[in-house]
Short mmCIF file of C-alpha atoms in Angstrom, two decimals:
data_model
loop_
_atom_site.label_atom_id
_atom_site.label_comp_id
_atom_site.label_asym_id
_atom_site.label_seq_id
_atom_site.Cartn_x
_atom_site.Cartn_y
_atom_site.Cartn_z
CA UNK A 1 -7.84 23.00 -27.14
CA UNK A 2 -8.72 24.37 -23.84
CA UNK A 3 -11.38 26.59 -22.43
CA UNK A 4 -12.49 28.43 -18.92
CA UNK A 5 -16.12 29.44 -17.97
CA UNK A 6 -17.25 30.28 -14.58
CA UNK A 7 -20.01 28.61 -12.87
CA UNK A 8 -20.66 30.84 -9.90
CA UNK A 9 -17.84 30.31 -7.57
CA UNK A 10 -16.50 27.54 -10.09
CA UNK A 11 -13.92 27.92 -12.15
CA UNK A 12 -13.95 25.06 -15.30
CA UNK A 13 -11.13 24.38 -17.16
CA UNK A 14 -11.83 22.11 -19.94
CA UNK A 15 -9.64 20.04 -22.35
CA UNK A 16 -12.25 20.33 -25.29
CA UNK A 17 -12.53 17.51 -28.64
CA UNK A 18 -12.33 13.97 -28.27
CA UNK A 19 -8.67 13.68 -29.56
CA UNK A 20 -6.33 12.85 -27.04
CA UNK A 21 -5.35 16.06 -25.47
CA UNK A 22 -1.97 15.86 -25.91
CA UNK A 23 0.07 18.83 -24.62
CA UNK A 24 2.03 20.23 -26.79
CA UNK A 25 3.81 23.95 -26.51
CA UNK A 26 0.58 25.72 -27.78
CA UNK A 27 -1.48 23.58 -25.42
CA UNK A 28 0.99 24.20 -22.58
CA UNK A 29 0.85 27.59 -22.97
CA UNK A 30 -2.67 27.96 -22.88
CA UNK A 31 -3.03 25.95 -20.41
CA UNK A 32 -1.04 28.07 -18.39
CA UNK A 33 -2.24 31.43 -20.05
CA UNK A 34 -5.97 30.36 -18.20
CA UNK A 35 -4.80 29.20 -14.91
CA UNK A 36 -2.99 32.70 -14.70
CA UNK A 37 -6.78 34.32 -15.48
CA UNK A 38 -8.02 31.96 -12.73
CA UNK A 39 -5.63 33.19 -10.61
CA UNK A 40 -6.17 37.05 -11.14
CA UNK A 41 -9.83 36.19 -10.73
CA UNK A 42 -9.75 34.37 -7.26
CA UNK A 43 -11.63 34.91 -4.47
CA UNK A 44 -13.21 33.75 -1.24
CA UNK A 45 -15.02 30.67 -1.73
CA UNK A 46 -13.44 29.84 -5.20
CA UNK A 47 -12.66 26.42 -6.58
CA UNK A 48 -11.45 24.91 -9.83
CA UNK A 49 -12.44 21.79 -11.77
CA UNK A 50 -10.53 20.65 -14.41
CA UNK A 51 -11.80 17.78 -17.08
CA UNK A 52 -11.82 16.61 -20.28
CA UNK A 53 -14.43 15.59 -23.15
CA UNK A 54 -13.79 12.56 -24.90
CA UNK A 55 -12.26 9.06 -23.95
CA UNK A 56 -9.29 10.86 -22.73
CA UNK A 57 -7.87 13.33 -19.61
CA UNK A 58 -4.51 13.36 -21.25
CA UNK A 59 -2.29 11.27 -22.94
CA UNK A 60 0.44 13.14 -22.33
CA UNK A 61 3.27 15.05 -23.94
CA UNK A 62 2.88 15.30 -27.45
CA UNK A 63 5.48 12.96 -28.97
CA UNK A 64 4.35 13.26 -33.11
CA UNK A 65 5.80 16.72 -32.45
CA UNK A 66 8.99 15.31 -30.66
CA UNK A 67 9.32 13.17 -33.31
CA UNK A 68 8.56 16.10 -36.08
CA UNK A 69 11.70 17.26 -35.30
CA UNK A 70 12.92 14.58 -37.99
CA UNK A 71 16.37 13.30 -35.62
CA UNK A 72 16.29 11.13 -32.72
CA UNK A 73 18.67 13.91 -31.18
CA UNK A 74 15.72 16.18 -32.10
CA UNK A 75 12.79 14.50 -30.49
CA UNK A 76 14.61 14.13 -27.16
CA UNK A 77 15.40 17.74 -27.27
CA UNK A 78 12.01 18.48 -27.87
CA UNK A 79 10.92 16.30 -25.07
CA UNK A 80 12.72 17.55 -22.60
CA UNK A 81 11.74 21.57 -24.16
CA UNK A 82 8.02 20.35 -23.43
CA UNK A 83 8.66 18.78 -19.84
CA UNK A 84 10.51 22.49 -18.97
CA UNK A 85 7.64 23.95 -20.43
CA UNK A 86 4.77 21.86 -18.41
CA UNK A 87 6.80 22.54 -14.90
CA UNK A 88 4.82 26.07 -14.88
CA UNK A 89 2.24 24.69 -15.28
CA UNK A 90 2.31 22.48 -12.42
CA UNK A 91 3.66 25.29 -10.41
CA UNK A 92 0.54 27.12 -10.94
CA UNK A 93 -1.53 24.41 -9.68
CA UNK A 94 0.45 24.45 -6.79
CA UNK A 95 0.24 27.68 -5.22
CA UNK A 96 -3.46 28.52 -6.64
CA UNK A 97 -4.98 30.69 -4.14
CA UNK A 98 -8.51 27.93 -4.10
CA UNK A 99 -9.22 24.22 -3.79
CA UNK A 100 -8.77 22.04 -7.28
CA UNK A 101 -10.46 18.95 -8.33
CA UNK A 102 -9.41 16.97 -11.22
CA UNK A 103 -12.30 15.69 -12.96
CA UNK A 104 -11.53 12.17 -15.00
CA UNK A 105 -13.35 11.15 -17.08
CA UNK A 106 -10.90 9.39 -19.36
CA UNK A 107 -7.59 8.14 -19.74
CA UNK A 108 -4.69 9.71 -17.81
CA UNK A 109 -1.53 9.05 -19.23
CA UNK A 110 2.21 10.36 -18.14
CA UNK A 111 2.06 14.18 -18.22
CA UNK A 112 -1.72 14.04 -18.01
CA UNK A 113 -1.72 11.96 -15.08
CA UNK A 114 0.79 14.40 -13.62
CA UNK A 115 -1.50 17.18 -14.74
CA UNK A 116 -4.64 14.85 -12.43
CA UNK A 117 -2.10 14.67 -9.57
CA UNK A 118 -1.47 18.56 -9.03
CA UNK A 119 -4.98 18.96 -8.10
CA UNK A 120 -6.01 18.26 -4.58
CA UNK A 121 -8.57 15.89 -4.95
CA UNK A 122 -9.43 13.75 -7.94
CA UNK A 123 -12.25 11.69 -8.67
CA UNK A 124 -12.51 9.15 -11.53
CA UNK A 125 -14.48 6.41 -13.75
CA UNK A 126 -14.87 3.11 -12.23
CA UNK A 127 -15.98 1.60 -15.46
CA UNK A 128 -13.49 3.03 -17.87
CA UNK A 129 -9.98 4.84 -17.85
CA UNK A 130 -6.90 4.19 -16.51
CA UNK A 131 -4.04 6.51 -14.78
CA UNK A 132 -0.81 5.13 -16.29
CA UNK A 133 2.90 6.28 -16.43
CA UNK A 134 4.19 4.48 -19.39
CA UNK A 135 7.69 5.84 -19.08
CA UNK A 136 9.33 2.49 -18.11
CA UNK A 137 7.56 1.08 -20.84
CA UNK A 138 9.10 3.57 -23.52
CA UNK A 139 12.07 3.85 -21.81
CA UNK A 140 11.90 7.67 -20.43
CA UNK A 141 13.84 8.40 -17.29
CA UNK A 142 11.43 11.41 -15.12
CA UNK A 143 12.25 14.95 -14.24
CA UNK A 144 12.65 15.80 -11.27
CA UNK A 145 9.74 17.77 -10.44
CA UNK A 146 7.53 14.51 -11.57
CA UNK A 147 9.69 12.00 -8.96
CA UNK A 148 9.31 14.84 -6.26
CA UNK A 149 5.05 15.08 -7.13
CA UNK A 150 4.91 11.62 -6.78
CA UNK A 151 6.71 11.09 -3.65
CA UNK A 152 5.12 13.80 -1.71
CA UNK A 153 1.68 13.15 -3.20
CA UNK A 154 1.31 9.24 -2.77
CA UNK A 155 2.28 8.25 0.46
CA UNK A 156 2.66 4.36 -0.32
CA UNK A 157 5.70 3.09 -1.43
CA UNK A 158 4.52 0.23 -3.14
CA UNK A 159 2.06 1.96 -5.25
CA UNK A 160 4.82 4.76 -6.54
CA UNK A 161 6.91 1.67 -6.91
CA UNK A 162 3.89 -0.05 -9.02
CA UNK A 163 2.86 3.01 -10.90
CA UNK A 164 6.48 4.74 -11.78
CA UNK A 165 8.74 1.24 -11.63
CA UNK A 166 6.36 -1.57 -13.62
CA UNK A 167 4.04 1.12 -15.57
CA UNK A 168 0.91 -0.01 -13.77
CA UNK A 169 -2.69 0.34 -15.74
CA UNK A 170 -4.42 1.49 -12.84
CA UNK A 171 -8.49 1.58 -12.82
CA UNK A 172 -10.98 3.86 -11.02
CA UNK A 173 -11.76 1.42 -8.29
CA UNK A 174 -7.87 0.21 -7.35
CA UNK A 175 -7.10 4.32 -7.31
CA UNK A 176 -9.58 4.50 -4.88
CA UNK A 177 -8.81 1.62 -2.64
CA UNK A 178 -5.37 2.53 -3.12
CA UNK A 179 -5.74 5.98 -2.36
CA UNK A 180 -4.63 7.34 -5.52
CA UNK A 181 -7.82 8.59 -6.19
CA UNK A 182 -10.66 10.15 -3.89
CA UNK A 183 -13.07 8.24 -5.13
CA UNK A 184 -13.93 6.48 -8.18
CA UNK A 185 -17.53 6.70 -9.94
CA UNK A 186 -19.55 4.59 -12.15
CA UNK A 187 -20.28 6.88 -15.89
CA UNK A 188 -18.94 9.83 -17.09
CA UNK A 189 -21.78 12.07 -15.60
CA UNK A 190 -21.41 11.16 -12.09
CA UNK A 191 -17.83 11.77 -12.08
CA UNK A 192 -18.78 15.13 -13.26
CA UNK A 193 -21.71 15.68 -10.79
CA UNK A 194 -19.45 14.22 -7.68
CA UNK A 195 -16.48 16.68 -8.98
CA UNK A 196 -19.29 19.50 -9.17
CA UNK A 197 -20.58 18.99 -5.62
CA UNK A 198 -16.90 18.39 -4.06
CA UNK A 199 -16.28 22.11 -5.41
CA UNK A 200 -18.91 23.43 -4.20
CA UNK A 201 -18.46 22.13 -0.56
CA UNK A 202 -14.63 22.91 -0.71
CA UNK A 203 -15.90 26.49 -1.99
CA UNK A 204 -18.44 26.95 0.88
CA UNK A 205 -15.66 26.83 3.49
CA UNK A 206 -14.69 30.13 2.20
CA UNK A 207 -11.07 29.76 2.78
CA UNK A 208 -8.47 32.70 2.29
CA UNK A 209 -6.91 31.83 -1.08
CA UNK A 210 -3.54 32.97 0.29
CA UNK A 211 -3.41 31.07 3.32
CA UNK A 212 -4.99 28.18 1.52
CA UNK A 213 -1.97 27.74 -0.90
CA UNK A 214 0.45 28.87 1.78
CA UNK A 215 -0.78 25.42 3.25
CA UNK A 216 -0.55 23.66 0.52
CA UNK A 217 2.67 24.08 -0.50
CA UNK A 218 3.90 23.74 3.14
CA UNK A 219 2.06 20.21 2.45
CA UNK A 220 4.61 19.45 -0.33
CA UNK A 221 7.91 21.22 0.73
CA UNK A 222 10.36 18.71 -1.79
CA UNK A 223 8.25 19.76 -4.72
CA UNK A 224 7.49 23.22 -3.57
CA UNK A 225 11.22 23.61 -3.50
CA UNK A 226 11.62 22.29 -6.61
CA UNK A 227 9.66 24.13 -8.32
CA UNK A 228 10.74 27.57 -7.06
CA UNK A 229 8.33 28.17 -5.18
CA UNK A 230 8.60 30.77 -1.65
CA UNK A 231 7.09 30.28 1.35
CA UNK A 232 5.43 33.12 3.12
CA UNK A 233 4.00 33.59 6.57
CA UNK A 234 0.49 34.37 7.23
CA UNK A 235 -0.72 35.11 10.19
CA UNK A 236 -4.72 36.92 8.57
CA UNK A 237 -5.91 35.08 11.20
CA UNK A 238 -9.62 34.92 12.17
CA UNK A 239 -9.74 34.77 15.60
CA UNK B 1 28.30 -19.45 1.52
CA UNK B 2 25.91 -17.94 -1.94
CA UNK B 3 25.75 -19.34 -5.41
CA UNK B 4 24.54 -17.58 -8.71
CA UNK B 5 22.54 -19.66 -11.40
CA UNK B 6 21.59 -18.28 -14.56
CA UNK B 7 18.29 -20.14 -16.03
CA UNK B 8 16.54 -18.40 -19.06
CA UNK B 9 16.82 -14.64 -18.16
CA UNK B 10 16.47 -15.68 -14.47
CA UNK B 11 19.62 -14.80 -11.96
CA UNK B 12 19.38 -16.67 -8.94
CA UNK B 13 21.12 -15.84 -6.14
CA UNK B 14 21.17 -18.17 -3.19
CA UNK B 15 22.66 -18.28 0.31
CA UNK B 16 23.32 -22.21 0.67
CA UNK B 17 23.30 -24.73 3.41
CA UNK B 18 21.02 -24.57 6.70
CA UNK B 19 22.81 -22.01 8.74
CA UNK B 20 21.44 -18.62 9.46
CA UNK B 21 23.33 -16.86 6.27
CA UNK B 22 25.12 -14.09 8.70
CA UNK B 23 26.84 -11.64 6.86
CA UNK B 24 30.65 -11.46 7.81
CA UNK B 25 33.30 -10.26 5.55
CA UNK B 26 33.91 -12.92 3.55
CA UNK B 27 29.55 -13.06 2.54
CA UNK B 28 29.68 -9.62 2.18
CA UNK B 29 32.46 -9.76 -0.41
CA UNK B 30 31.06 -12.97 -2.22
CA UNK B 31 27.66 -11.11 -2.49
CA UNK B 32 29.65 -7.92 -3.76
CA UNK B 33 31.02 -9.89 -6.27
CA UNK B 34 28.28 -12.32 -7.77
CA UNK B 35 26.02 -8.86 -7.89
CA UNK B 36 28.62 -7.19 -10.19
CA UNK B 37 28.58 -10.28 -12.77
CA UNK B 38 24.65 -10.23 -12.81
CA UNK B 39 25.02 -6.65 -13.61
CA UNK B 40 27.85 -6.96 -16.21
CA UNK B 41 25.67 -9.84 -17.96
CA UNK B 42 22.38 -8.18 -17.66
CA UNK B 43 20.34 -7.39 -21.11
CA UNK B 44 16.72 -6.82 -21.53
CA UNK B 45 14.08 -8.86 -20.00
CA UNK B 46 16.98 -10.05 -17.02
CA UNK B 47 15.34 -10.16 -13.41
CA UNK B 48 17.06 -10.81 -10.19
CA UNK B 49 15.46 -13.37 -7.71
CA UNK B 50 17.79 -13.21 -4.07
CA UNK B 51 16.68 -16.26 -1.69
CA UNK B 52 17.84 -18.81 0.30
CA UNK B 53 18.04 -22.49 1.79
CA UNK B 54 16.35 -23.48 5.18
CA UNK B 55 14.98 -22.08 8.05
CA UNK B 56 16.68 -18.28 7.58
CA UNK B 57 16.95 -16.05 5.19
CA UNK B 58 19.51 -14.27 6.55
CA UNK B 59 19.98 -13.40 10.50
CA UNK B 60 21.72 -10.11 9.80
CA UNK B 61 25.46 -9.62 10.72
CA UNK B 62 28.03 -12.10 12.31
CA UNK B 63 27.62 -10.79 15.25
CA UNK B 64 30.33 -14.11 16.96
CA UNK B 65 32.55 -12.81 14.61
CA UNK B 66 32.41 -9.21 15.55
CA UNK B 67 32.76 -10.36 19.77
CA UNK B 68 35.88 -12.49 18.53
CA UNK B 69 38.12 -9.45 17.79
CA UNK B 70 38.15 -9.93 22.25
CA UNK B 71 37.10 -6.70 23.60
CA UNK B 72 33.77 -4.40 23.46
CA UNK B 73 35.54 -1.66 21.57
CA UNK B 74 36.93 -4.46 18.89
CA UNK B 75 33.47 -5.77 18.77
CA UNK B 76 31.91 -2.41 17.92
CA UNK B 77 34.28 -1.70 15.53
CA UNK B 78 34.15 -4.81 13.54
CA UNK B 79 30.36 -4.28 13.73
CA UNK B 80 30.81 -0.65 12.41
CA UNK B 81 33.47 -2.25 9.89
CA UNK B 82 30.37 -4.90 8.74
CA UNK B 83 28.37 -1.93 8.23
CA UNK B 84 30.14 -0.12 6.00
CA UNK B 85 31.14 -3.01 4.23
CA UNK B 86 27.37 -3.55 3.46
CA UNK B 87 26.56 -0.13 2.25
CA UNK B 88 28.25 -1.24 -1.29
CA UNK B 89 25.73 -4.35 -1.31
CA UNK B 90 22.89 -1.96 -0.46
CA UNK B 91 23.97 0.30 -3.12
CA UNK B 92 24.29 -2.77 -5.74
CA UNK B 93 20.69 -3.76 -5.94
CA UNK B 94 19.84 0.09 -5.51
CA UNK B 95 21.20 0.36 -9.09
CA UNK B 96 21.03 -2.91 -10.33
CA UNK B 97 19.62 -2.22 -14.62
CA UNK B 98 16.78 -5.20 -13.71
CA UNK B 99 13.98 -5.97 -11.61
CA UNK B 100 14.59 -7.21 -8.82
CA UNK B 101 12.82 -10.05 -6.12
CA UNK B 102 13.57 -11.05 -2.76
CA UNK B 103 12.38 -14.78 -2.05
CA UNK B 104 11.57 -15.41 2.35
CA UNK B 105 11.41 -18.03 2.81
CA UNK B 106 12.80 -17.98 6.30
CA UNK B 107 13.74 -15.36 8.77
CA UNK B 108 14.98 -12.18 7.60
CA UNK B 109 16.43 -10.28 10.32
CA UNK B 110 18.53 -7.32 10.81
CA UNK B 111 20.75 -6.74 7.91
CA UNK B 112 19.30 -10.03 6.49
CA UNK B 113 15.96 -7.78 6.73
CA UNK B 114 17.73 -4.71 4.74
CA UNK B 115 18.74 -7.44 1.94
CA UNK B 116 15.50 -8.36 1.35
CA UNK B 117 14.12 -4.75 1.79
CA UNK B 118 17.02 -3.57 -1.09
CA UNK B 119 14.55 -5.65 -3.43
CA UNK B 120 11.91 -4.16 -6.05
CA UNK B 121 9.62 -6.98 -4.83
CA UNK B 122 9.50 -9.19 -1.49
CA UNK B 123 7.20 -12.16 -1.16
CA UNK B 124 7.27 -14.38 1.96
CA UNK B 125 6.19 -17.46 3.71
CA UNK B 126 2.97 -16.79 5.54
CA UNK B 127 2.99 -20.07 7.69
CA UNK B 128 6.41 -19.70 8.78
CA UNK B 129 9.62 -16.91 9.21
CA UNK B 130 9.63 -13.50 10.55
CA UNK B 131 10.97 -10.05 9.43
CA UNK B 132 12.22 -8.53 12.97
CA UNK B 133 14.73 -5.64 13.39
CA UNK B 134 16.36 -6.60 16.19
CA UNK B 135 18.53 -3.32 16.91
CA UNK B 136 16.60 -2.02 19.64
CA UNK B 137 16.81 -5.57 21.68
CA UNK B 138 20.04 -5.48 21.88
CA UNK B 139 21.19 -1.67 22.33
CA UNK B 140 22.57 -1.00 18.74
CA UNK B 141 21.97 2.12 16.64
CA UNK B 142 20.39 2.11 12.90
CA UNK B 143 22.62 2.98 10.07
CA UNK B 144 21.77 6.07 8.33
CA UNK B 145 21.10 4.20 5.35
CA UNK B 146 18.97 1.46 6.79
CA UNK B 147 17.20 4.31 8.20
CA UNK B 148 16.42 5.99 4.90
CA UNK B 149 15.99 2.57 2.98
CA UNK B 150 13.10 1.86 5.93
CA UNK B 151 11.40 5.32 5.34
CA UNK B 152 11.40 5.34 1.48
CA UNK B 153 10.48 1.62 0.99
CA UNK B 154 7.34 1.92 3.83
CA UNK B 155 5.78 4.77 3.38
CA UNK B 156 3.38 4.00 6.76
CA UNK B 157 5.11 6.16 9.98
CA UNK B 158 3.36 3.37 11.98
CA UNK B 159 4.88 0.19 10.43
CA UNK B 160 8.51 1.94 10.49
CA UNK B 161 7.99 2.73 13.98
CA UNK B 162 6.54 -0.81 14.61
CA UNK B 163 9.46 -2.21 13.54
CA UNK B 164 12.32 -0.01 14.03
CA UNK B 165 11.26 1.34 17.39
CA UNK B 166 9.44 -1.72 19.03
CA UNK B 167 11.17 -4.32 17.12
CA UNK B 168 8.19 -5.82 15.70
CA UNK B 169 8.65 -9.51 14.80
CA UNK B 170 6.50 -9.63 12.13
CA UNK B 171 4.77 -12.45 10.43
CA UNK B 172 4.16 -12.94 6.42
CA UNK B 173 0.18 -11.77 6.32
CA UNK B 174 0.89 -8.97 8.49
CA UNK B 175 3.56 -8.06 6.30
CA UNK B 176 1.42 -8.65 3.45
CA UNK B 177 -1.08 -6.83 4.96
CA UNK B 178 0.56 -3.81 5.91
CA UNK B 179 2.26 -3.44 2.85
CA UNK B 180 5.49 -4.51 3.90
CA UNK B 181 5.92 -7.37 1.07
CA UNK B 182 4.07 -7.95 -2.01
CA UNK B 183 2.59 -11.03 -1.58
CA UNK B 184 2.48 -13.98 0.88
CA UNK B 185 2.35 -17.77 0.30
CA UNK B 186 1.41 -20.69 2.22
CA UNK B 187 4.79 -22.95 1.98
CA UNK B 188 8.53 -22.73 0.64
CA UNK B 189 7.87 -23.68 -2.62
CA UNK B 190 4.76 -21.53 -2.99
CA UNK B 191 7.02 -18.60 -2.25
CA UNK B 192 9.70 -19.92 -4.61
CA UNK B 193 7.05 -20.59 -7.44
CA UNK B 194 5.74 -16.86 -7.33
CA UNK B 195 8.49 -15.49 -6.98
CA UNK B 196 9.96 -17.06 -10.26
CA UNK B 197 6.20 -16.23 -12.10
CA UNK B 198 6.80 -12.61 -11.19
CA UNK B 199 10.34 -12.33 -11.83
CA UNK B 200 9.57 -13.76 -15.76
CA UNK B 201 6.30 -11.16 -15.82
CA UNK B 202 8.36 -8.74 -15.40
CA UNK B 203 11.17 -10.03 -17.52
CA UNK B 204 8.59 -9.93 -20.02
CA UNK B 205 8.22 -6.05 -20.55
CA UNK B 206 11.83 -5.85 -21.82
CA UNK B 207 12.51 -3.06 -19.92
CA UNK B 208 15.82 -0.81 -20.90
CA UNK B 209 17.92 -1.60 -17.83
CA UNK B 210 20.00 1.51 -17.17
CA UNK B 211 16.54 3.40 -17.69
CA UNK B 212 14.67 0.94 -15.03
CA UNK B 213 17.24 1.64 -12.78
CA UNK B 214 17.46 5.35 -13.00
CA UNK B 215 13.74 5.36 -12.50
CA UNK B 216 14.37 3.12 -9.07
CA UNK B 217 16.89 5.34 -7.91
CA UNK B 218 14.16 8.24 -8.54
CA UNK B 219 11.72 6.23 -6.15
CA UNK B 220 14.31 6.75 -3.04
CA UNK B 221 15.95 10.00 -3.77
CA UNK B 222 17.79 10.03 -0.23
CA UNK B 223 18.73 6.51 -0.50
CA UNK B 224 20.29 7.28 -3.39
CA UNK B 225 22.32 9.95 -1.90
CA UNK B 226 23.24 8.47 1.19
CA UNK B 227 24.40 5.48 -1.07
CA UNK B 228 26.17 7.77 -3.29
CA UNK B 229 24.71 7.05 -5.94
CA UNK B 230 24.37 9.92 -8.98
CA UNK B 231 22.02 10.23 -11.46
CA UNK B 232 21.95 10.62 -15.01
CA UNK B 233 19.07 11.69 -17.22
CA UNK B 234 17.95 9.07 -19.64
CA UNK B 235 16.08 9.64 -23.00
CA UNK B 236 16.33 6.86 -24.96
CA UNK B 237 12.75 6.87 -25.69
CA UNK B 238 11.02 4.19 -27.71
CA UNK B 239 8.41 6.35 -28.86
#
């Protein structure tokens, strides 16, 4: 399922086995259940990493249990329960009081690439994985908190356009040059090792948590908005 | 005048004869038109290629035809008549249930620009034509909704102001190069050729069209609205 240890400053969420991650509501609310301890446990000079073991980030929503539900009726119903339960999640992300890194080492597909993209920076495999949003592919129209992450996150048009519109396979090195990505690495351990050393750095600035998600939501106001998040004023200034 | 061809799963939609294409009434309502029966015909796998014969694209709005109504104010108004007239066309291809792909091989200017820019995909000529907003060259305003086309099709502030604000005339590998088109060929029927090998790509995926659609009109949220256009929530997932 999913774990949290703390490395020093670092917090480490990790999407443990090598099955495919998919969320589903247990694995939602986990999910969500740790970034609230990360939260409570904040302080000056924290930073989170989140990865994966196994050949995958995330594949995504967990559609044997939409389709469980035995009706087509049923599935979409319980597609659309798990995308209302997820938005928390990326909510969290949001307006975490410390700088996040997605670490991926494997594939990121629909909700898990939208579970990459909350972080602020994310660093990949070169040599394998791909970020993909198969939705066009399978025929899924996207909420609106996922169109508003997108926009506000990825400044080019054309690459929204090629991941969201045609369902682009997109590697570690055309992330990077694209600007999807950070950066992209060659092997699983340097990804791991780059993400570990980003944190650190980030965590050595020894920003106010408070301020430092203040900022970043005022980064994304569309999706800030739409996901219910308020805006405070902070004026802690160190002067 | 234009002319639709069907050929495979191909629509073609091409502004005839050697003239500059300028949109007056009467193209307008022809456009309106032929659009409609490529939507009511559309099924999966349909793509949309939009080009033209000679040395334009399109030169943007009759503007002889607007200066015949005989005084300034009758010009202006048959301009702001041409405009609104146009929104409908905008809002077409906006929603159109297929991909779609605008062929330059000549000058796209003005309105004749915003055609082309209403396209999933634009490839050009790179030895010859020029996309140029020509609105601040001669002392006319920008449409709200060429405005918000512009900023949600390019997402670089320095490229809109380029060519909004300096009136840019901008050649095919700039364009290519800044990310204003896709791609751009050496020659007409270079630009015609890709342009057909992308449009049947993409025909290839089979996408759902109402669900490729909704997922465009997701891409440019306040296009959408200024274009009136609502949104529905698809599921119909192929899982």
């Amino acid at each position: 399922m999913c774990t949290l240890e703390k490395r020093g400053n670092l917090f480490i969420l990790t999407l443990t086995g090598e099955d495919r991650h998919r969320f589903n509501p247990d694995l939602i609310s986990s999910l969500l259940k740790l970034l609230s301890q990360v939260k409570a446990q904040a302080t000056c000079g924290s930073a989170l990493i989140t990865q994966a073991q196994g050949k995958f980030f995330s594949y995504g929503f967990d559609l044997d249990w939409a389709q469980a539900a035995g009706s087509e009726q049923g599935a979409v119903k319980r597609l659309q329960h798990m995308a209302d339960l997820f938005k928390p999640v990326i909510a969290t992300l949001l307006s975490l009081p410390m700088p996040t890194i997605a670490a991926i080492t494997g594939h990121a597909v629909a909700a898990g690439f939208t579970l990459a993209l909350s972080h602020d920076y994310l660093i990949m495999r070169k040599d394998r994985g791909i970020l993909w949003m198969p939705e066009v592919d399978i025929a899924l129209t996207f909420p609106d908190y996922i169109n508003a992450l997108f926009k506000e996150m990825i400044g080019d048009a054309s690459v929204r356009r090629d991941l969201l519109l045609r369902g682009l396979k997109m590697k570690g090195d055309e992330a990077e040059k694209r600007g999807v990505v950070k950066a992209a690495y060659d092997g699983e351990a340097e990804v791991r090792e780059a993400s570990v050393c980003l944190a650190e750095n980030l965590g050595k600035r020894k920003w106010h948590g408070e301020v430092y998600a203040e900022i970043r939501k005022g980064l994304y106001p569309q999706l800030s908005a739409i996901l219910g998040l308020s805006h405070k004023v902070y004026a802690i200034a160190r002067l | 005048m234009c002319t639709l061809e069907k050929r495979g799963n191909l629509f073609i939609l091409t502004f005839t004869g050697e003239d500059q294409h300028r949109f007056n009434p009467n193209l307008i309502g022809s456009l309106l038109s032929l659009l409609s029966q490529v939507k009511a015909e559309a099924t999966r796998g349909s793509a949309l290629i939009t080009q033209a014969q000679g040395k334009f694209f399109s030169n943007g709005f009759d503007l002889d035809w607007a200066q015949a109504a005989g005084s300034e104010q009758g010009a202006a108004e048959r301009l702001h008549h041409m405009v609104a007239l146009f929104k409908p066309v905008t809002a077409a291809l906006l929603s159109l249930p297929m991909p779609t792909v605008a062929a330059i091989t000549g000058h796209a200017a003005a309105a004749g620009f915003v055609l082309a820019l209403s396209h999933d995909y634009l490839i050009m000529r790179k030895d010859r034509g020029v996309l140029y907003m020509s609105e601040v060259d001669i002392a006319l305003t920008i449409p709200d909704y060429f405005n918000a086309l512009f900023r949600e099709k390019i997402g670089d502030a320095s490229v809109r102001r380029d060519l909004l604000l300096r009136g840019l005339k901008m050649k095919g590998d700039e364009a290519e190069k800044r990310g204003v088109v896709e791609a751009a060929y050496g020659g007409e029927s270079e630009v015609r050729e890709a342009s057909v090998r992308l449009a049947e790509n993409l025909g290839k995926r089979k996408w759902n069209g109402e669900v490729y659609a909704e997922i465009r009109k997701g891409l440019y949220p306040q296009l959408s609205a200024i274009l009136g256009l609502t949104h529905k929530a698809y599921t119909i997932a192929r899982l």
